[in-house]
mmCIF file with all atom_site columns, C-alpha atoms in Angstrom:
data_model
loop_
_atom_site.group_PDB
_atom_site.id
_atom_site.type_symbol
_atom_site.label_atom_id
_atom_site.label_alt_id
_atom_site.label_comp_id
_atom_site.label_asym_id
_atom_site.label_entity_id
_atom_site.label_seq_id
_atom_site.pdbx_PDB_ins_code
_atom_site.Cartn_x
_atom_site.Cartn_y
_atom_site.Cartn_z
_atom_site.occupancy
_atom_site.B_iso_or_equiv
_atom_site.pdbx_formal_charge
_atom_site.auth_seq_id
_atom_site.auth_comp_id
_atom_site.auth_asym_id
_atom_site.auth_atom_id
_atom_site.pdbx_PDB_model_num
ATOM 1   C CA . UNK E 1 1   ? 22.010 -21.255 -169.498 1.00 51.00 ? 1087 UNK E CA 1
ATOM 2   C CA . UNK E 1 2   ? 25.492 -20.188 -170.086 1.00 49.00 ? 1088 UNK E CA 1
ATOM 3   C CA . UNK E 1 3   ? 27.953 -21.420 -172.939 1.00 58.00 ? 1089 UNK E CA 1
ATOM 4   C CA . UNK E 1 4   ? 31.036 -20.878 -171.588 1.00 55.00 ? 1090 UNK E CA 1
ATOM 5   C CA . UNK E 1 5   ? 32.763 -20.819 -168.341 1.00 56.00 ? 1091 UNK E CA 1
ATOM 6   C CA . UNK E 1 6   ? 33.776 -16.728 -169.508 1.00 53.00 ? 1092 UNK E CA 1
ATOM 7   C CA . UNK E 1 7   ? 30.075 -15.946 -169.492 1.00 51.00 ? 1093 UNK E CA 1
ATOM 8   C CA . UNK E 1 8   ? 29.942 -17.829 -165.885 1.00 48.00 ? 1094 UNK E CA 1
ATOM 9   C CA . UNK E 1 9   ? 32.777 -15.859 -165.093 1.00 49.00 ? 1095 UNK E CA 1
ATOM 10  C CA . UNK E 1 10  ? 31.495 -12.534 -166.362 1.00 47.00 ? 1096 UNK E CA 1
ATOM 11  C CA . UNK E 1 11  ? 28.264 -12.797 -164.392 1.00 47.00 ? 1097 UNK E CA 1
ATOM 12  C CA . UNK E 1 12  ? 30.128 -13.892 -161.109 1.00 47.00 ? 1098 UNK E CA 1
ATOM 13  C CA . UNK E 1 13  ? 32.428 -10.906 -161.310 1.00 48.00 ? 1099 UNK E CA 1
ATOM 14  C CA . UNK E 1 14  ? 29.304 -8.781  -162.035 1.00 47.00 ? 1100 UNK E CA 1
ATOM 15  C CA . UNK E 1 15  ? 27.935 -9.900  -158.959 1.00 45.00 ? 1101 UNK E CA 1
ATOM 16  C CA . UNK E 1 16  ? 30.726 -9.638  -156.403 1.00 45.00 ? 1102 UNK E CA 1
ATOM 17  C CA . UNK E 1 17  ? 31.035 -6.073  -157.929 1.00 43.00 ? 1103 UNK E CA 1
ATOM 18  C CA . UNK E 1 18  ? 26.980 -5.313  -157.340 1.00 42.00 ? 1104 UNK E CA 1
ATOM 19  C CA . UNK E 1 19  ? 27.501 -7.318  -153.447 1.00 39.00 ? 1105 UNK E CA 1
ATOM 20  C CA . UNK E 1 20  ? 30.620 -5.328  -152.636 1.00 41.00 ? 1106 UNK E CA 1
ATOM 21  C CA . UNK E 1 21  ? 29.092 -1.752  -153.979 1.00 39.00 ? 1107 UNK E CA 1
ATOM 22  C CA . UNK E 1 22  ? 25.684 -2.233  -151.719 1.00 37.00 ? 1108 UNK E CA 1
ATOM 23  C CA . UNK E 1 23  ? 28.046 -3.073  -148.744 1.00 38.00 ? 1109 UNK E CA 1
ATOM 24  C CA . UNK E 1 24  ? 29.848 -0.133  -149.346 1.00 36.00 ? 1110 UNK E CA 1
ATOM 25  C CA . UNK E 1 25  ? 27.398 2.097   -149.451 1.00 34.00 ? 1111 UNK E CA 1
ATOM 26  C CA . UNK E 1 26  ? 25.716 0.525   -146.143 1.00 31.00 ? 1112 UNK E CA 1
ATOM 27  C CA . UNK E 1 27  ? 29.259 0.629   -144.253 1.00 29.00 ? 1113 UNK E CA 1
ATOM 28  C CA . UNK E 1 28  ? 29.383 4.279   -145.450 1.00 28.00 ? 1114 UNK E CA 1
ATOM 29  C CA . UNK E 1 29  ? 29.845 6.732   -142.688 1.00 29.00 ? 1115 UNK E CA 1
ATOM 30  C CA . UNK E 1 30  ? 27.292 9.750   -142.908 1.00 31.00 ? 1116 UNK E CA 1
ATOM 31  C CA . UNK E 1 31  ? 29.804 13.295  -143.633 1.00 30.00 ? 1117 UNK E CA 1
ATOM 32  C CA . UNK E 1 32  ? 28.666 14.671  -141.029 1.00 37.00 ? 1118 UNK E CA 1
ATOM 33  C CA . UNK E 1 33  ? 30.443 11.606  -138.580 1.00 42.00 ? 1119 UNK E CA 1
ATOM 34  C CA . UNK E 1 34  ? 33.393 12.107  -140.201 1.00 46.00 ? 1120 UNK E CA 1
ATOM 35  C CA . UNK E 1 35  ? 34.241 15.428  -140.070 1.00 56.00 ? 1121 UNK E CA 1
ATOM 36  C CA . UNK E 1 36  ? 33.652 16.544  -136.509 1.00 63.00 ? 1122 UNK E CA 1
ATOM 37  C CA . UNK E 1 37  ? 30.106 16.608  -136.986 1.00 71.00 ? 1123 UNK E CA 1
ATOM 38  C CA . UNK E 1 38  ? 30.584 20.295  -138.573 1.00 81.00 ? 1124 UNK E CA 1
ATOM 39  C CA . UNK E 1 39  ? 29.192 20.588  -142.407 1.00 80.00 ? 1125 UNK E CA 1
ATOM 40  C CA . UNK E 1 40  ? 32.341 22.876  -142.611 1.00 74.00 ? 1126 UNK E CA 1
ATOM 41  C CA . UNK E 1 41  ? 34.690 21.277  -141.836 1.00 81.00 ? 1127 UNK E CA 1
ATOM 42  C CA . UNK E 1 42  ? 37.757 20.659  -143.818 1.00 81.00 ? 1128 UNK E CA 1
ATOM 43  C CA . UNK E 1 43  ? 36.593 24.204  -145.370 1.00 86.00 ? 1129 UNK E CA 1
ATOM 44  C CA . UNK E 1 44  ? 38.517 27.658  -145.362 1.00 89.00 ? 1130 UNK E CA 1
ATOM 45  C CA . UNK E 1 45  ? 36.682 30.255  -143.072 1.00 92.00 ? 1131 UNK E CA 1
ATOM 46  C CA . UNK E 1 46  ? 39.149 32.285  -142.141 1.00 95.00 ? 1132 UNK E CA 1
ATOM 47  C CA . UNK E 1 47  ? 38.288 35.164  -139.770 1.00 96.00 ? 1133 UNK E CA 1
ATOM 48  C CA . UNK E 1 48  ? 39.935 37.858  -138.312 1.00 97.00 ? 1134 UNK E CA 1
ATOM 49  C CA . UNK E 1 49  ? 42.013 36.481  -135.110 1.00 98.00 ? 1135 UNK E CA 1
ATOM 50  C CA . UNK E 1 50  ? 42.252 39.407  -132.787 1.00 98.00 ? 1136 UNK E CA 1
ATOM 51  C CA . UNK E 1 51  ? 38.699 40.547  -133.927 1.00 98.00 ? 1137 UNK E CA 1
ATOM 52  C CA . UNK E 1 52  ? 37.444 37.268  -132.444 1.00 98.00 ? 1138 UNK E CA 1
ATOM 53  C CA . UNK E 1 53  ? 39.673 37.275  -129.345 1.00 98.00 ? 1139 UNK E CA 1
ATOM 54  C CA . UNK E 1 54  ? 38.965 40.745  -128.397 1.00 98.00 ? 1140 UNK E CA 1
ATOM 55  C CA . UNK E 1 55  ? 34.933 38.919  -127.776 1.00 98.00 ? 1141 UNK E CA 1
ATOM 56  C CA . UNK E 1 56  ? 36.157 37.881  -124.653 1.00 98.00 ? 1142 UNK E CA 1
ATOM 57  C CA . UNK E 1 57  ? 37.874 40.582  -122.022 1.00 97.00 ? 1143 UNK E CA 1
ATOM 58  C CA . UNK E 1 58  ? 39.274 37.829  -119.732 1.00 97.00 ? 1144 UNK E CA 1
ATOM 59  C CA . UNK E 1 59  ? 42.079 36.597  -121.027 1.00 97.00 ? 1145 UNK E CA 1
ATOM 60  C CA . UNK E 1 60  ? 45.126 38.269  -122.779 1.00 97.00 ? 1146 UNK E CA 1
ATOM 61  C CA . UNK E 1 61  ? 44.727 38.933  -126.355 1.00 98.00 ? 1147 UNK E CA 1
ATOM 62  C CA . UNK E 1 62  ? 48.252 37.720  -127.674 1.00 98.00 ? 1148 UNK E CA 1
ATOM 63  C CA . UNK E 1 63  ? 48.050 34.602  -125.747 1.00 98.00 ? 1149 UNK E CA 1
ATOM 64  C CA . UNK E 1 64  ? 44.677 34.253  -127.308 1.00 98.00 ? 1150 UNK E CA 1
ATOM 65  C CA . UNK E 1 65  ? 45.632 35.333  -130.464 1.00 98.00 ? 1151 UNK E CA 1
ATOM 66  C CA . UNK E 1 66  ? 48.655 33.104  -130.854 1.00 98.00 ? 1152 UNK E CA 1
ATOM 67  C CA . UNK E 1 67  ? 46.910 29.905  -129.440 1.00 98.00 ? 1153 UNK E CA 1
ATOM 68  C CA . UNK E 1 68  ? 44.330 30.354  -132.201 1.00 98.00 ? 1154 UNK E CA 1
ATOM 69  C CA . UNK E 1 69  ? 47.197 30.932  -134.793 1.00 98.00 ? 1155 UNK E CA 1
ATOM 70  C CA . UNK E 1 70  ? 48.733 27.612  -134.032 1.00 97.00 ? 1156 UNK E CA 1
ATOM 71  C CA . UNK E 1 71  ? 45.533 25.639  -133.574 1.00 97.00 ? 1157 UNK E CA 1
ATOM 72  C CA . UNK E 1 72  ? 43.887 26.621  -136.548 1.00 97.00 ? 1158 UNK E CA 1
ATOM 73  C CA . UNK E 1 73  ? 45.933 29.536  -138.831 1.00 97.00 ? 1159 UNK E CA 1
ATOM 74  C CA . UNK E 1 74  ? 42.800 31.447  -138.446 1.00 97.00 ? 1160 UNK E CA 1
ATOM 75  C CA . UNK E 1 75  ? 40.387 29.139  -140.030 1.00 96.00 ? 1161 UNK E CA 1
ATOM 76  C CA . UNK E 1 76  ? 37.028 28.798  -138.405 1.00 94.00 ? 1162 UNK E CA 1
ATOM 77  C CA . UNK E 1 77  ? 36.701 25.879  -140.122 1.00 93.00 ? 1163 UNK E CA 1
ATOM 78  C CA . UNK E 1 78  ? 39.737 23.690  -139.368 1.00 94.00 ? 1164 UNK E CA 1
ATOM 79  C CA . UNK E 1 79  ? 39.258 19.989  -138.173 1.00 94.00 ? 1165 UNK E CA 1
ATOM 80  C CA . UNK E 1 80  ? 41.697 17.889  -137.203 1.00 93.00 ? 1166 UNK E CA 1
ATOM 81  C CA . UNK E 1 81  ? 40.965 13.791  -136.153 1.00 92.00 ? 1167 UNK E CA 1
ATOM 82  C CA . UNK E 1 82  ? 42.897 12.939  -132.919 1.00 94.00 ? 1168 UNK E CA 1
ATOM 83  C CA . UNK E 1 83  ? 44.594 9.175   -132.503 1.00 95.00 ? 1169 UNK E CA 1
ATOM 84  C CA . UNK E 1 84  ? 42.600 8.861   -129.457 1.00 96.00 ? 1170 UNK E CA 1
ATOM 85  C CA . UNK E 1 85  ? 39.375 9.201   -131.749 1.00 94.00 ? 1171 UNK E CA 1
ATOM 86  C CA . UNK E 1 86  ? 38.540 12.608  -130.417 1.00 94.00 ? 1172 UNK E CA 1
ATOM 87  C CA . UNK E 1 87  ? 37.976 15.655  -133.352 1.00 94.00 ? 1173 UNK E CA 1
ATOM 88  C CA . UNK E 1 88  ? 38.943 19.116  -132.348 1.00 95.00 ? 1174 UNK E CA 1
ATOM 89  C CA . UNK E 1 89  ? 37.168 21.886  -134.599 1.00 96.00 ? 1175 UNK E CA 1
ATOM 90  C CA . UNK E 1 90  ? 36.889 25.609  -134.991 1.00 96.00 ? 1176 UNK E CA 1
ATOM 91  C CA . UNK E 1 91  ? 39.111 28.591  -134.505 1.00 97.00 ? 1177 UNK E CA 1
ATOM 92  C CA . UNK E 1 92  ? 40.135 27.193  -130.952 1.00 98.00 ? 1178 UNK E CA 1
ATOM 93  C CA . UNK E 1 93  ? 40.370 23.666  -132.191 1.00 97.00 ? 1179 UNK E CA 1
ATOM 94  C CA . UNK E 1 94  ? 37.851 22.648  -129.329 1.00 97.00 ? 1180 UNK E CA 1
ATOM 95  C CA . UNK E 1 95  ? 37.773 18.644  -128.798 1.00 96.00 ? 1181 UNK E CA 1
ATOM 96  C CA . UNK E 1 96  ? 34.463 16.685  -128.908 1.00 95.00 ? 1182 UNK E CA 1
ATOM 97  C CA . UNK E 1 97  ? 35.210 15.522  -125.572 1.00 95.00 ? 1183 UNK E CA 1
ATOM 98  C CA . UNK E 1 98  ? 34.211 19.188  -124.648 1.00 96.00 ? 1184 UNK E CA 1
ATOM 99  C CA . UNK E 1 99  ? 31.122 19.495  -126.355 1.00 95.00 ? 1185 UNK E CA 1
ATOM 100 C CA . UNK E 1 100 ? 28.731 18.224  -124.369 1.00 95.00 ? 1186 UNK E CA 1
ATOM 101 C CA . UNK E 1 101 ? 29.599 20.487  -121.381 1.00 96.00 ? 1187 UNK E CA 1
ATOM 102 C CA . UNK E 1 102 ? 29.966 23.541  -123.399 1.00 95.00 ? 1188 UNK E CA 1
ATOM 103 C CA . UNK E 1 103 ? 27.603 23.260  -126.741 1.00 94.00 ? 1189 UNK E CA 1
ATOM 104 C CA . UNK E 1 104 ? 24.832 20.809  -125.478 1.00 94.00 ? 1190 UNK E CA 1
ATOM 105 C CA . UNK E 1 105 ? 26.759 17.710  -126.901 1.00 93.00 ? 1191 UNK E CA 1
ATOM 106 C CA . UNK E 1 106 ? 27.176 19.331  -130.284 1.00 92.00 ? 1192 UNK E CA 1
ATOM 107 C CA . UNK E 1 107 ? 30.005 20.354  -132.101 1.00 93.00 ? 1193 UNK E CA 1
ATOM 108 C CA . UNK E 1 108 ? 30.735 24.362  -131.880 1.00 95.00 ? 1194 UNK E CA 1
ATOM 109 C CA . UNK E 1 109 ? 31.523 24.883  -136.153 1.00 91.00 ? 1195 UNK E CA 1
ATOM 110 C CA . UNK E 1 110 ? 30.781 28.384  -136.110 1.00 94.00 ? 1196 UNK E CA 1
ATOM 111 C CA . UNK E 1 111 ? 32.980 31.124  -134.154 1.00 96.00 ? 1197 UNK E CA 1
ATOM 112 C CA . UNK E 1 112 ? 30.537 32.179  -131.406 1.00 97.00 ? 1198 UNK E CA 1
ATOM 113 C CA . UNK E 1 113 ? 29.933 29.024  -130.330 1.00 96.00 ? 1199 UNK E CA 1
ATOM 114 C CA . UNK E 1 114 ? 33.658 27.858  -130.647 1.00 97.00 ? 1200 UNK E CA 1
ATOM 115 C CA . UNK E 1 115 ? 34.579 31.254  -128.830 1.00 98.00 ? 1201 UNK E CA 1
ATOM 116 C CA . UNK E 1 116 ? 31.685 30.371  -125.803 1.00 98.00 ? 1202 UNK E CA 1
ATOM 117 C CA . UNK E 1 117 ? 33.171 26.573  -125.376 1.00 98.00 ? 1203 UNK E CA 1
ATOM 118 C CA . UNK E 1 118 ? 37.214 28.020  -125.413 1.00 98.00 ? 1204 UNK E CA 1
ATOM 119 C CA . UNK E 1 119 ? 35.747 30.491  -122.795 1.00 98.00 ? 1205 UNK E CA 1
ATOM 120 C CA . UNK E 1 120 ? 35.192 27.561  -120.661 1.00 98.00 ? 1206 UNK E CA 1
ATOM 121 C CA . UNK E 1 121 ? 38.098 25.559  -121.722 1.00 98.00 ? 1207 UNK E CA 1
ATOM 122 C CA . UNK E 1 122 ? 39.997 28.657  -120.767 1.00 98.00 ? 1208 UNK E CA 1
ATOM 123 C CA . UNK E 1 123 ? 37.626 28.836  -116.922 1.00 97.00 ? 1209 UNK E CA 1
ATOM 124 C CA . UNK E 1 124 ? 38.567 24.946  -116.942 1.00 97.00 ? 1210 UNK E CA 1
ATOM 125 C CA . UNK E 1 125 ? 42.157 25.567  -116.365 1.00 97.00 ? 1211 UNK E CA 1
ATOM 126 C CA . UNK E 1 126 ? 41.978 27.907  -113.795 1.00 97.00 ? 1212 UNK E CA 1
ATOM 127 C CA . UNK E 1 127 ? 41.833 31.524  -116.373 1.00 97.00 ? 1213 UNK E CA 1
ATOM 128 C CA . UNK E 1 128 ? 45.044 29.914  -118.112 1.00 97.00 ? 1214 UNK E CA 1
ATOM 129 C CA . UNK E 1 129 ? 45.838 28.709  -121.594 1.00 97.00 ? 1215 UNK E CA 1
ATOM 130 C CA . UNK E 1 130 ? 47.513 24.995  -120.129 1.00 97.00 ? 1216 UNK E CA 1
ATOM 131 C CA . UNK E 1 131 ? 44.706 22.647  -121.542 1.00 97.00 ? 1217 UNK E CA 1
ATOM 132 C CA . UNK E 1 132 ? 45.741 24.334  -124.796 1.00 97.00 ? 1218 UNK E CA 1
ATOM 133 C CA . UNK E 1 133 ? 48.651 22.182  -126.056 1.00 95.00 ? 1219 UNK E CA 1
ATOM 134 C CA . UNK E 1 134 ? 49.921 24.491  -128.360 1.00 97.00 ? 1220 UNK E CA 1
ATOM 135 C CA . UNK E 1 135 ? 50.138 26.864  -125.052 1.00 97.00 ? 1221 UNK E CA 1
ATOM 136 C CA . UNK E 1 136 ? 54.107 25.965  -124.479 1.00 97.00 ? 1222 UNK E CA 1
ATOM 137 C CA . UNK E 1 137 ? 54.799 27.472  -127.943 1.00 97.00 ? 1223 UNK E CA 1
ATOM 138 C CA . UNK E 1 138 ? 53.276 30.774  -127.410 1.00 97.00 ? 1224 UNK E CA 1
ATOM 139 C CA . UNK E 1 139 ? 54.725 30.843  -123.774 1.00 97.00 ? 1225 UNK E CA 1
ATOM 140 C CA . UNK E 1 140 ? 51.074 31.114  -121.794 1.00 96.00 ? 1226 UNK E CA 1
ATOM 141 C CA . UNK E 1 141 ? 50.233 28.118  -120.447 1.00 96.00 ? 1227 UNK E CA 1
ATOM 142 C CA . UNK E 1 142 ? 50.430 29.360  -116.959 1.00 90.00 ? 1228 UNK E CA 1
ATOM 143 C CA . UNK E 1 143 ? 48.941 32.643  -117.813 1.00 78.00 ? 1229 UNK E CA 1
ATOM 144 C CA . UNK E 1 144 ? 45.569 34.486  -119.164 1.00 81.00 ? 1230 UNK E CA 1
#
């Protein structure tokens, strides 16, 4: 039994604290959900732009190179959420609603796989940079 209402009170707050805890921890999203699906994400990776551009013959290297500077600054690792829900990750910034028609449904964290799905990305707009939306600031969205 309990002497005083404190006690009761003590032991009440004790156990909204111990309810509200567990619930947390079962409403807890796994990382890996919230970060693009990419254990690296929200790291710093960052790689050698025109080395990584210069992968892929088909499009022109300082359009590439400047698309990747504005979507990422270089960082193989950059993530960024989208308000529609979506999560663009990697060098090219490639958005989950990509993934599963360029990396099997899974997110492309590391640069070859980032560099295969912006290689269709690229093929998707017709060999030009205008499903990029950074494109209009490096003056190629109607061009390789």
């Amino acid at each position: 039994s309990y002497d005083s209402p404190y006690q009761m009170n003590t032991l009440l707050l004790s156990l909204l604290a111990f309810v509200a805890l567990a619930a947390a921890e079962e409403l807890t999203v796994p990382h890996n959900e919230t970060n693009g699906g990419c254990s690296t994400c929200g790291g710093s990776a960052y790689v050698d732009i025109a080395s990584a551009c210069s992968r892929y013959s088909g499009w022109s290297q300082s359009c590439c190179q400047c698309i990747a500077k504005h979507e990422s600054s270089g960082n193989s690792h950059a993530c960024n959420k989208n308000t529609n829900g979506s999560t663009d990750v990697g060098l090219w910034q490639v958005n989950s609603m990509n993934w599963a028609s360029c990396n099997g449904g899974n997110p492309p964290c590391d640069v070859s796989s980032n560099l295969q799905c912006a290689i269709k990305v690229f093929q998707w707009g017709h060999n030009t940079w205008k499903l990029w939306s950074t494109c209009g600031g490096c003056g190629c969205c109607g061009s390789k």
